[in-house]
Short mmCIF file of C-alpha atoms and ligand atoms in Angstrom, two decimals:
data_model
loop_
_atom_site.label_atom_id
_atom_site.label_comp_id
_atom_site.label_asym_id
_atom_site.label_seq_id
_atom_site.Cartn_x
_atom_site.Cartn_y
_atom_site.Cartn_z
CA UNK G 1 18.70 108.74 -10.10
CA UNK G 2 21.58 107.71 -8.03
CA UNK G 3 21.19 108.79 -4.44
CA UNK G 4 23.77 106.79 -2.69
CA UNK G 5 27.27 108.33 -2.53
CA UNK G 6 30.80 106.28 -2.34
CA UNK G 7 30.64 107.13 1.62
CA UNK G 8 27.90 104.68 2.12
CA UNK G 9 29.47 101.98 0.37
CA UNK G 10 29.89 99.18 3.35
CA UNK G 11 26.22 100.06 4.43
CA UNK G 12 24.40 99.57 0.90
CA UNK G 13 26.92 96.48 0.36
CA UNK G 14 25.78 95.13 3.86
CA UNK G 15 22.18 95.40 2.66
CA UNK G 16 23.16 94.17 -0.80
CA UNK G 17 24.57 90.74 0.51
CA UNK G 18 21.44 89.85 2.05
CA UNK G 19 18.91 90.56 -0.77
CA UNK G 20 17.97 87.25 -1.94
CA UNK G 21 16.84 88.48 -5.53
CA UNK G 22 19.84 90.63 -6.15
CA UNK G 23 22.04 87.65 -5.13
CA UNK G 24 20.19 85.46 -7.77
CA UNK G 25 20.41 87.96 -10.60
CA UNK G 26 23.99 88.50 -10.02
CA UNK G 27 24.79 84.87 -10.02
CA UNK G 28 23.13 84.50 -13.24
CA UNK G 29 24.56 87.47 -14.63
CA UNK G 30 28.14 86.19 -13.89
CA UNK G 31 27.22 82.45 -14.73
CA UNK G 32 26.23 83.55 -18.46
CA UNK G 33 28.48 86.49 -19.51
CA UNK G 34 31.92 85.84 -17.63
CA UNK G 35 32.22 82.18 -19.30
CA UNK G 36 30.80 83.68 -22.50
CA UNK G 37 33.19 86.44 -22.61
CA UNK G 38 36.18 83.77 -22.00
CA UNK G 39 35.17 81.71 -24.63
CA UNK G 40 35.17 84.38 -27.34
CA UNK G 41 38.66 85.56 -26.37
CA UNK G 42 40.03 81.68 -26.62
CA UNK G 43 38.78 81.72 -29.94
CA UNK G 44 39.98 85.12 -31.48
CA UNK G 45 40.72 84.76 -35.04
CA UNK G 46 43.59 86.87 -34.72
CA UNK G 47 44.86 85.02 -31.47
CA UNK G 48 45.62 86.06 -28.05
CA UNK G 49 47.77 88.87 -29.48
CA UNK G 50 44.76 91.07 -30.35
CA UNK G 51 44.12 92.26 -26.77
CA UNK G 52 47.57 93.56 -26.00
CA UNK G 53 47.58 95.05 -29.50
CA UNK G 54 44.13 96.94 -29.11
CA UNK G 55 45.72 97.90 -25.39
CA UNK G 56 48.50 99.72 -27.54
CA UNK G 57 45.86 101.53 -30.01
CA UNK G 58 44.21 102.80 -26.88
CA UNK G 59 47.40 103.74 -25.09
CA UNK G 60 48.76 105.47 -28.19
CA UNK G 61 45.39 107.60 -28.45
CA UNK G 62 45.84 108.49 -25.03
CA UNK G 63 49.48 109.30 -24.72
CA UNK G 64 48.85 111.63 -27.79
CA UNK G 65 45.31 113.01 -26.89
CA UNK G 66 46.04 116.50 -27.53
CA UNK G 67 46.93 115.55 -31.29
CA UNK G 68 44.04 112.80 -31.85
CA UNK G 69 41.43 115.24 -30.35
CA UNK G 70 42.64 118.19 -32.49
CA UNK G 71 42.07 115.90 -35.67
CA UNK G 72 38.72 114.90 -34.41
CA UNK G 73 37.49 118.23 -34.09
CA UNK G 74 38.70 119.32 -37.39
CA UNK G 75 36.81 116.40 -39.10
CA UNK G 76 33.50 116.62 -37.00
CA UNK G 77 33.64 120.15 -38.31
CA UNK G 78 34.34 119.53 -41.76
CA UNK G 79 31.21 116.87 -41.33
CA UNK G 80 29.01 119.85 -40.65
CA UNK G 81 28.86 119.14 -36.66
CA UNK G 82 29.88 121.46 -33.88
CA UNK G 83 32.08 120.58 -31.25
CA UNK G 84 32.21 121.91 -27.58
CA UNK G 85 34.92 121.21 -24.72
CA UNK G 86 33.61 121.12 -21.14
CA UNK G 87 36.21 121.44 -18.20
CA UNK G 88 33.69 120.47 -15.68
CA UNK G 89 30.12 118.49 -15.10
CA UNK G 90 28.52 122.14 -14.69
CA UNK G 91 30.30 123.32 -18.04
CA UNK G 92 29.02 120.20 -19.81
CA UNK G 93 25.29 120.56 -18.70
CA UNK G 94 25.12 124.10 -19.41
CA UNK G 95 26.41 123.43 -22.85
CA UNK G 96 23.55 121.26 -23.40
CA UNK G 97 21.02 123.44 -21.71
CA UNK G 98 22.11 126.34 -24.03
CA UNK G 99 21.38 124.07 -27.21
CA UNK G 100 18.16 122.99 -25.66
CA UNK G 101 17.03 126.54 -24.91
CA UNK G 102 17.75 128.01 -28.28
CA UNK G 103 15.70 125.44 -30.16
CA UNK G 104 12.78 125.77 -27.30
CA UNK G 105 13.30 122.05 -26.31
CA UNK G 106 10.52 120.46 -24.27
CA UNK G 107 10.97 116.48 -24.96
CA UNK G 108 14.41 114.93 -25.15
CA UNK G 109 14.99 111.05 -25.73
CA UNK G 110 18.38 109.40 -24.82
CA UNK G 111 20.49 106.64 -25.84
CA UNK G 112 22.42 105.00 -23.01
CA UNK G 113 25.25 107.28 -21.81
CA UNK G 114 27.75 106.67 -18.80
CA UNK G 115 29.26 110.03 -19.13
CA UNK G 116 25.57 111.96 -19.07
CA UNK G 117 25.02 109.78 -15.80
CA UNK G 118 28.39 110.94 -14.32
CA UNK G 119 27.43 114.81 -14.76
CA UNK G 120 23.98 114.13 -13.87
CA UNK G 121 22.45 115.82 -17.15
CA UNK G 122 19.08 114.55 -16.75
CA UNK G 123 18.51 116.26 -13.39
CA UNK G 124 19.89 119.61 -14.88
CA UNK G 125 17.33 119.31 -18.05
CA UNK G 126 14.18 118.11 -15.64
CA UNK G 127 14.83 120.96 -13.27
CA UNK G 128 14.52 123.13 -16.64
CA UNK G 129 11.11 121.60 -17.28
CA UNK G 130 12.47 119.43 -20.22
CA UNK G 131 10.84 115.86 -20.25
CA UNK G 132 13.97 113.35 -20.35
CA UNK G 133 13.36 109.96 -21.70
CA UNK G 134 15.70 107.18 -21.50
CA UNK G 135 15.16 104.69 -24.54
CA UNK G 136 17.57 101.95 -23.53
CA UNK G 137 15.08 99.61 -22.12
CA UNK G 138 16.95 98.84 -19.12
CA UNK G 139 17.73 102.34 -18.56
CA UNK G 140 13.99 103.08 -19.33
CA UNK G 141 12.97 100.60 -16.33
CA UNK G 142 15.35 102.12 -13.65
CA UNK G 143 14.27 105.78 -14.68
CA UNK G 144 10.51 104.81 -14.34
CA UNK G 145 11.46 103.01 -10.85
CA UNK G 146 13.38 106.36 -10.07
CA UNK G 147 16.65 104.15 -9.05
CA UNK G 148 20.16 104.14 -10.21
CA UNK G 149 21.31 101.71 -12.86
CA UNK G 150 23.44 98.90 -11.02
CA UNK G 151 25.65 97.64 -13.95
CA UNK G 152 27.53 99.60 -16.55
CA UNK G 153 25.72 97.61 -19.49
CA UNK G 154 22.49 96.06 -17.76
CA UNK G 155 21.21 98.63 -15.81
CA UNK G 156 17.95 96.98 -14.39
CA UNK G 157 19.67 93.94 -13.90
CA UNK G 158 18.34 93.85 -10.19
CA UNK G 159 14.75 93.81 -11.07
CA UNK G 160 12.69 91.12 -11.30
CA UNK G 161 9.87 90.34 -14.21
CA UNK G 162 7.27 90.52 -11.39
CA UNK G 163 8.56 93.98 -10.48
CA UNK G 164 8.89 95.47 -13.79
CA UNK G 165 5.26 93.92 -14.67
CA UNK G 166 3.94 96.19 -11.53
CA UNK G 167 6.02 99.23 -12.57
CA UNK G 168 4.66 99.42 -16.10
CA UNK G 169 1.13 98.89 -14.82
CA UNK G 170 1.61 101.49 -12.38
CA UNK G 171 3.48 104.16 -14.44
CA UNK G 172 2.63 103.49 -18.03
CA UNK G 173 -0.98 101.95 -17.29
CA UNK G 174 -0.68 98.86 -19.02
CA UNK G 175 -2.13 95.36 -18.24
CA UNK G 176 -0.07 93.53 -15.55
CA UNK G 177 2.19 90.80 -17.00
CA UNK G 178 5.31 89.12 -16.37
CA UNK G 179 5.95 87.85 -19.76
CA UNK G 180 9.01 89.36 -21.08
CA UNK G 181 7.92 89.81 -24.88
CA UNK G 182 4.76 91.63 -23.75
CA UNK G 183 6.47 93.89 -21.41
CA UNK G 184 8.98 94.69 -24.01
CA UNK G 185 6.25 95.37 -26.40
CA UNK G 186 4.70 97.67 -23.57
CA UNK G 187 7.98 99.45 -23.61
CA UNK G 188 8.42 99.65 -27.23
CA UNK G 189 4.53 101.57 -27.58
CA UNK G 190 5.41 103.90 -24.86
CA UNK G 191 8.85 104.78 -26.42
CA UNK G 192 7.70 105.23 -29.81
CA UNK G 193 5.49 108.27 -29.02
CA UNK G 194 8.55 109.40 -27.41
CA UNK G 195 10.93 109.26 -30.21
CA UNK G 196 8.09 110.67 -32.79
CA UNK G 197 7.68 113.97 -30.82
CA UNK G 198 11.16 114.69 -29.19
CA UNK G 199 12.73 117.89 -29.92
CA UNK G 200 16.39 116.72 -28.93
CA UNK G 201 18.17 113.58 -28.90
CA UNK G 202 21.18 112.65 -26.48
CA UNK G 203 23.62 109.97 -27.25
CA UNK G 204 26.51 109.00 -25.70
CA UNK G 205 29.66 107.88 -27.68
CA UNK G 206 31.41 104.38 -27.38
CA UNK G 207 34.46 105.54 -29.48
CA UNK G 208 35.11 108.59 -31.59
CA UNK G 209 37.28 108.21 -34.46
CA UNK G 210 39.93 111.06 -35.21
CA UNK G 211 40.59 110.01 -38.80
CA UNK G 212 36.83 110.34 -39.94
CA UNK G 213 35.44 112.73 -37.42
CA UNK G 214 32.51 109.98 -36.86
CA UNK G 215 31.36 108.97 -33.23
CA UNK G 216 30.29 105.28 -32.97
CA UNK G 217 27.54 103.87 -30.78
CA UNK G 218 26.84 100.13 -29.95
CA UNK G 219 23.55 98.92 -28.87
CA UNK G 220 21.30 95.74 -29.06
CA UNK G 221 17.68 97.53 -29.22
CA UNK G 222 18.08 100.07 -32.23
CA UNK G 223 16.95 102.84 -29.84
CA UNK G 224 19.98 104.51 -30.47
CA UNK G 225 19.46 104.85 -34.08
CA UNK G 226 15.90 106.48 -33.35
CA UNK G 227 17.24 109.01 -30.86
CA UNK G 228 20.21 110.19 -33.10
CA UNK G 229 18.14 110.37 -36.25
CA UNK G 230 14.25 111.52 -35.49
CA UNK G 231 14.82 114.79 -33.46
CA UNK G 232 16.00 117.90 -35.22
CA UNK G 233 19.04 118.27 -32.94
CA UNK G 234 21.57 115.40 -31.71
CA UNK G 235 23.67 116.18 -29.13
CA UNK G 236 26.20 113.60 -28.29
CA UNK G 237 28.56 113.24 -25.24
CA UNK G 238 32.00 111.80 -24.64
CA UNK G 239 34.53 111.36 -22.07
CA UNK G 240 37.60 112.97 -23.64
CA UNK G 241 39.29 109.70 -23.42
CA UNK G 242 36.93 107.74 -25.79
CA UNK G 243 38.65 108.23 -28.97
CA UNK G 244 41.10 106.12 -31.53
CA UNK G 245 43.14 107.33 -34.29
CA UNK G 246 41.69 105.54 -37.12
CA UNK G 247 38.69 103.29 -38.64
CA UNK G 248 41.11 100.31 -38.16
CA UNK G 249 41.79 100.57 -34.67
CA UNK G 250 38.32 101.42 -34.12
CA UNK G 251 37.07 98.11 -35.55
CA UNK G 252 39.33 95.87 -33.34
CA UNK G 253 38.41 97.58 -30.05
CA UNK G 254 34.54 97.72 -30.85
CA UNK G 255 34.76 93.80 -31.52
CA UNK G 256 36.52 93.28 -28.15
CA UNK G 257 33.94 95.84 -26.64
CA UNK G 258 31.05 93.72 -27.50
CA UNK G 259 32.70 90.31 -26.48
CA UNK G 260 33.64 91.96 -23.04
CA UNK G 261 30.06 93.72 -22.42
CA UNK G 262 27.76 90.92 -23.76
CA UNK G 263 29.87 88.02 -24.96
CA UNK G 264 28.97 88.60 -28.55
CA UNK G 265 31.05 88.91 -31.65
CA UNK G 266 29.79 92.45 -32.28
CA UNK G 267 26.79 94.16 -30.92
CA UNK G 268 23.51 94.16 -32.68
CA UNK G 269 23.66 97.79 -34.11
CA UNK G 270 26.76 99.62 -34.73
CA UNK G 271 26.44 103.17 -35.83
CA UNK G 272 28.51 105.47 -37.33
CA UNK G 273 27.61 108.88 -36.94
CA UNK G 274 29.09 111.67 -38.87
CA UNK G 275 27.35 114.77 -38.42
CA UNK G 276 24.14 116.45 -39.46
CA UNK G 277 22.18 115.15 -42.46
CA UNK G 278 23.40 116.43 -45.99
CA UNK G 279 20.92 118.02 -48.43
CA UNK G 280 20.57 114.44 -49.93
CA UNK G 281 19.69 112.49 -46.85
CA UNK G 282 16.28 111.41 -46.47
CA UNK G 283 16.25 111.53 -42.73
CA UNK G 284 18.96 112.71 -39.64
CA UNK G 285 18.99 115.39 -37.75
CA UNK G 286 19.50 118.97 -38.76
CA UNK G 287 22.04 119.73 -36.28
CA UNK G 288 25.07 117.91 -34.50
CA UNK G 289 26.96 118.63 -31.38
CA UNK G 290 29.37 116.98 -29.82
CA UNK G 291 30.37 117.69 -26.29
CA UNK G 292 33.71 116.53 -25.19
CA UNK G 293 34.15 116.27 -21.41
CA UNK G 294 37.16 116.40 -19.12
CA UNK G 295 35.47 116.33 -15.85
CA UNK G 296 38.63 114.95 -13.68
CA UNK G 297 40.00 113.20 -16.87
CA UNK G 298 43.08 115.51 -17.31
CA UNK G 299 44.05 114.93 -13.98
CA UNK G 300 44.46 111.22 -14.53
CA UNK G 301 46.03 111.90 -17.89
CA UNK G 302 48.66 113.84 -15.98
CA UNK G 303 49.65 111.19 -13.51
CA UNK G 304 51.56 108.19 -15.03
CA UNK G 305 50.43 105.77 -12.34
CA UNK G 306 46.68 106.20 -13.34
CA UNK G 307 46.99 106.87 -17.02
CA UNK G 308 46.21 103.47 -18.18
CA UNK G 309 42.72 103.85 -16.53
CA UNK G 310 41.94 105.97 -19.51
CA UNK G 311 41.88 103.13 -21.84
CA UNK G 312 38.76 101.75 -20.50
CA UNK G 313 35.95 101.48 -22.69
CA UNK G 314 33.42 100.88 -20.01
CA UNK G 315 32.52 97.32 -21.36
CA UNK G 316 31.62 95.98 -18.13
CA UNK G 317 33.39 92.58 -18.59
CA UNK G 318 35.28 93.28 -15.21
CA UNK G 319 31.95 93.37 -13.50
CA UNK G 320 30.75 90.28 -14.75
CA UNK G 321 33.76 88.42 -13.38
CA UNK G 322 34.50 90.09 -10.14
CA UNK G 323 33.83 88.32 -6.89
CA UNK G 324 32.96 91.40 -5.13
CA UNK G 325 30.24 92.99 -7.55
CA UNK G 326 28.95 89.68 -7.63
CA UNK G 327 27.77 89.84 -4.54
CA UNK G 328 27.28 93.45 -3.69
CA UNK G 329 26.06 94.44 -7.16
CA UNK G 330 26.26 98.23 -8.48
CA UNK G 331 24.13 100.31 -6.05
CA UNK G 332 26.95 100.21 -3.19
CA UNK G 333 29.35 101.88 -5.48
CA UNK G 334 27.75 105.24 -5.39
CA UNK G 335 28.33 106.24 -8.62
CA UNK G 336 27.63 105.77 -12.60
CA UNK G 337 30.41 103.41 -12.26
CA UNK G 338 30.60 100.17 -10.62
CA UNK G 339 32.42 97.01 -9.86
CA UNK G 340 36.18 97.10 -10.38
CA UNK G 341 36.41 99.78 -12.94
CA UNK G 342 34.14 102.14 -10.59
CA UNK G 343 36.85 101.06 -7.49
CA UNK G 344 39.46 102.85 -9.48
CA UNK G 345 37.74 105.43 -11.51
CA UNK G 346 35.15 106.92 -8.87
CA UNK G 347 38.04 107.80 -6.48
CA UNK G 348 39.97 109.20 -9.22
CA UNK G 349 37.26 111.13 -10.63
CA UNK G 350 35.27 112.28 -7.58
CA UNK G 351 37.90 111.95 -4.67
CA UNK G 352 40.04 109.46 -3.12
CA UNK G 353 39.20 110.07 0.74
CA UNK G 354 35.20 109.70 -0.40
CA UNK G 355 35.80 106.81 -2.50
CA UNK G 356 38.40 104.97 -0.26
CA UNK G 357 36.12 102.10 1.01
CA UNK G 358 35.66 101.34 -3.03
CA UNK G 359 39.19 100.61 -3.51
CA UNK G 360 39.86 98.70 -0.29
CA UNK G 361 36.64 96.47 -0.86
CA UNK G 362 38.33 94.65 -3.79
CA UNK G 363 39.80 91.52 -3.36
CA UNK G 364 42.92 92.18 -5.86
CA UNK G 365 42.32 88.48 -7.30
CA UNK G 366 43.29 89.72 -10.74
CA UNK G 367 40.18 88.35 -12.43
CA UNK G 368 39.13 91.85 -13.72
CA UNK G 369 42.60 92.15 -15.63
CA UNK G 370 42.17 88.86 -17.09
CA UNK G 371 38.45 89.56 -18.20
CA UNK G 372 39.06 93.09 -19.72
CA UNK G 373 39.35 92.97 -23.26
CA UNK G 374 41.93 95.53 -22.97
CA UNK G 375 43.90 93.74 -20.28
CA UNK G 376 44.01 97.15 -18.36
CA UNK G 377 45.87 96.46 -14.90
CA UNK G 378 42.85 97.39 -12.55
CA UNK G 379 44.72 95.44 -9.56
CA UNK G 380 47.72 97.43 -10.03
CA UNK G 381 45.79 100.65 -9.74
CA UNK G 382 43.82 99.67 -6.96
CA UNK G 383 47.15 98.82 -4.80
CA UNK G 384 48.55 102.43 -5.88
CA UNK G 385 44.75 104.05 -4.80
CA UNK G 386 45.33 101.89 -1.34
CA UNK G 387 48.41 103.56 -0.80
CA UNK G 388 47.33 106.82 -1.25
CA UNK G 389 44.32 106.17 1.18
CA UNK G 390 47.15 104.79 3.58
CA UNK G 391 49.95 107.36 2.95
CA UNK G 392 47.71 110.31 1.94
CA UNK G 393 48.94 112.32 -1.21
CA UNK G 394 48.41 116.42 -1.38
CA UNK G 395 48.35 115.88 -5.11
CA UNK G 396 45.05 113.63 -5.31
CA UNK G 397 43.83 115.70 -1.84
CA UNK G 398 44.08 112.10 -0.29
CA UNK G 399 44.30 112.58 3.70
CA UNK G 400 46.43 110.19 5.40
CA UNK G 401 44.51 107.55 7.68
CA UNK G 402 43.95 108.33 11.19
CA UNK G 403 46.65 108.64 13.74
CA UNK G 404 44.88 105.71 15.81
CA UNK G 405 45.27 103.42 12.46
CA UNK G 406 48.77 104.57 11.75
CA UNK G 407 49.82 103.60 15.39
CA UNK G 408 48.02 100.23 15.14
CA UNK G 409 49.73 99.74 11.89
CA UNK G 410 53.31 100.60 13.13
CA UNK G 411 52.66 98.44 16.29
CA UNK G 412 51.68 95.50 13.93
CA UNK G 413 54.75 96.18 11.95
CA UNK G 414 56.95 96.31 15.02
CA UNK G 415 55.13 93.21 16.19
CA UNK G 416 56.04 91.12 13.02
CA UNK G 417 59.83 92.25 12.91
CA UNK G 418 60.86 91.48 16.37
CA UNK G 419 60.76 87.89 17.35
CA UNK G 420 60.57 88.11 20.88
CA UNK G 421 57.56 90.49 20.69
CA UNK G 422 55.89 88.34 18.25
CA UNK G 423 56.30 85.28 20.40
CA UNK G 424 54.91 86.78 23.65
CA UNK G 425 52.10 88.45 21.86
CA UNK G 426 50.92 85.01 20.56
CA UNK G 427 51.43 83.62 24.07
CA UNK G 428 49.17 86.37 25.20
CA UNK G 429 46.48 86.16 22.33
CA UNK G 430 46.27 82.03 23.07
CA UNK G 431 45.59 82.90 26.58
CA UNK G 432 42.86 85.53 25.95
CA UNK G 433 41.25 83.27 23.11
CA UNK G 434 40.26 80.83 26.07
CA UNK G 435 37.58 83.60 26.92
CA UNK G 436 36.13 84.06 23.70
CA UNK G 437 32.65 82.28 22.75
CA UNK G 438 32.99 79.02 20.57
CA UNK G 439 31.04 76.58 18.61
CA UNK G 440 32.30 73.20 17.33
CA UNK G 441 35.96 74.47 18.07
CA UNK G 442 35.45 77.49 16.13
CA UNK G 443 35.70 81.07 17.66
CA UNK G 444 32.13 82.61 17.09
CA UNK G 445 32.79 86.05 18.03
CA UNK G 446 36.05 88.27 18.06
CA UNK G 447 35.92 91.38 20.39
CA UNK G 448 36.04 94.93 18.50
CA UNK G 449 37.69 96.25 16.50
CA UNK G 450 38.03 92.95 14.97
CA UNK G 451 34.66 91.85 15.21
CA UNK G 452 34.13 92.62 11.80
CA UNK G 453 35.61 89.40 10.66
CA UNK G 454 33.24 87.26 12.49
CA UNK G 455 30.21 89.08 11.45
CA UNK G 456 29.81 86.52 8.52
CA UNK G 457 32.07 83.57 9.76
CA UNK G 458 33.92 81.80 12.43
CA UNK G 459 37.47 81.80 12.95
CA UNK G 460 39.77 78.95 13.82
CA UNK G 461 41.30 79.59 17.05
CA UNK G 462 45.38 79.87 17.19
CA UNK G 463 47.04 76.39 17.56
CA UNK G 464 48.25 75.08 21.26
CA UNK G 465 51.79 75.52 19.77
CA UNK G 466 53.40 77.54 17.03
CA UNK G 467 55.55 75.75 14.41
CA UNK G 468 58.47 76.69 15.76
CA UNK G 469 57.71 75.19 19.09
CA UNK G 470 56.54 72.11 17.21
CA UNK G 471 60.11 71.82 15.17
CA UNK G 472 62.06 72.53 18.36
CA UNK G 473 60.23 69.59 20.29
CA UNK G 474 60.62 67.32 17.32
CA UNK G 475 64.33 67.90 17.04
CA UNK G 476 64.76 67.29 20.80
CA UNK G 477 63.15 63.87 20.54
CA UNK G 478 65.28 62.97 17.64
CA UNK G 479 68.24 64.33 19.74
CA UNK G 480 69.23 66.53 17.05
S1 SF4 V 1 38.22 98.14 -17.11
FE1 SF4 V 1 38.25 96.91 -19.02
S2 SF4 V 1 36.54 95.40 -18.49
FE2 SF4 V 1 36.30 97.22 -17.00
S3 SF4 V 1 34.94 98.34 -17.98
FE3 SF4 V 1 36.88 99.10 -18.62
S4 SF4 V 1 37.72 98.09 -20.28
FE4 SF4 V 1 35.94 96.85 -19.57
#
């Protein structure tokens, strides 16, 4: 469970950069997945055009969301499923709770789902006395550890084998081991019993297909298939944007998603789930419910500047390349969504003021856009958010920055526009820097409010002469 909020970004990030275990884990994740994804993009049989084409598929679905959602609902119902729309997180969890109550559910097994983490579903069900078990191995580990996932697709990346061994010994009563296959086997045994006795299965939805009324899930463990077919009731959650118009478009996007998420051509298990079991089916749930969650997405849809964000398929490729995520990990973002995608989505969904540090913390290097299978322009949206943080925007409930900061930046602008003031301020700074502590010719500590800069590095002092002075002297020497 995530107890960190986006407001604690700086504090948690500062802690994370000094955690050697986390640094090693993040380094190896990015070394492995970033290049693997890039190689797959370079060797796409359809060539480089597939990514912009897939972006176009998503954009078309988002631009016509009312139409494609209506078609999805029609086809899910034709398949025998029930569809529920939830405007808020409270409505979404209440719908699930009502279904659980009507079936006297005591035990739930869950496949990995970002939107259920966003709405805090586990906590609501647990408060009702319902046992919820995450069945994705990484999610299972962080649930046992009572921690928050730190990566969209690799939730337990921050945990060592030793920590997992100790955790399993303590919580599952297994013999301590650090051997990954044995640990996986221990988790498998514990989960098998949960699958067989669960009254309800909950899953997310990687992409729903309006044309067929199917939802599709992708995993590498096969757990989602068990969670969605063994219990009598299956409740699937999807953000209202996770939809494509037809199977052909869905297929291209799912391939790109697997490349971005895990450097794979396609995930190990791709399941097309189309409603409850039919009379002649040997297995499958008796009831299928699809909960379509808005929870702030309509507001994003209505703003042309941020609408593109709804094209995101939560593959995590942008995390696997981001220099900031690669140092601070996922916990600092204080929401289900971390990395560059979290730096845009979290302020948009949960408040620009509260999430201000997230968008200010990114480097705008552009690596996320290059790594994104759909080439979503995250840097552009990060800049747009920064603008709202600086200027304020009543539409987004964004307060302008403090008067002190505004005065400081107006002063900075004045200084840079007026040559005389600029030159005088450099003279003053050059004199003042003589009083600052130095080592090997570098300034080791700046005074407040600039001291943040020298907390992690030294700074080069200002040169004795400006470029303009040197140029003038040179011209004088040459008699020009
Ligand atoms: S922004 Fe792109 S790379 Fe990042 S999670 Fe979304 S789809 Fe994947």
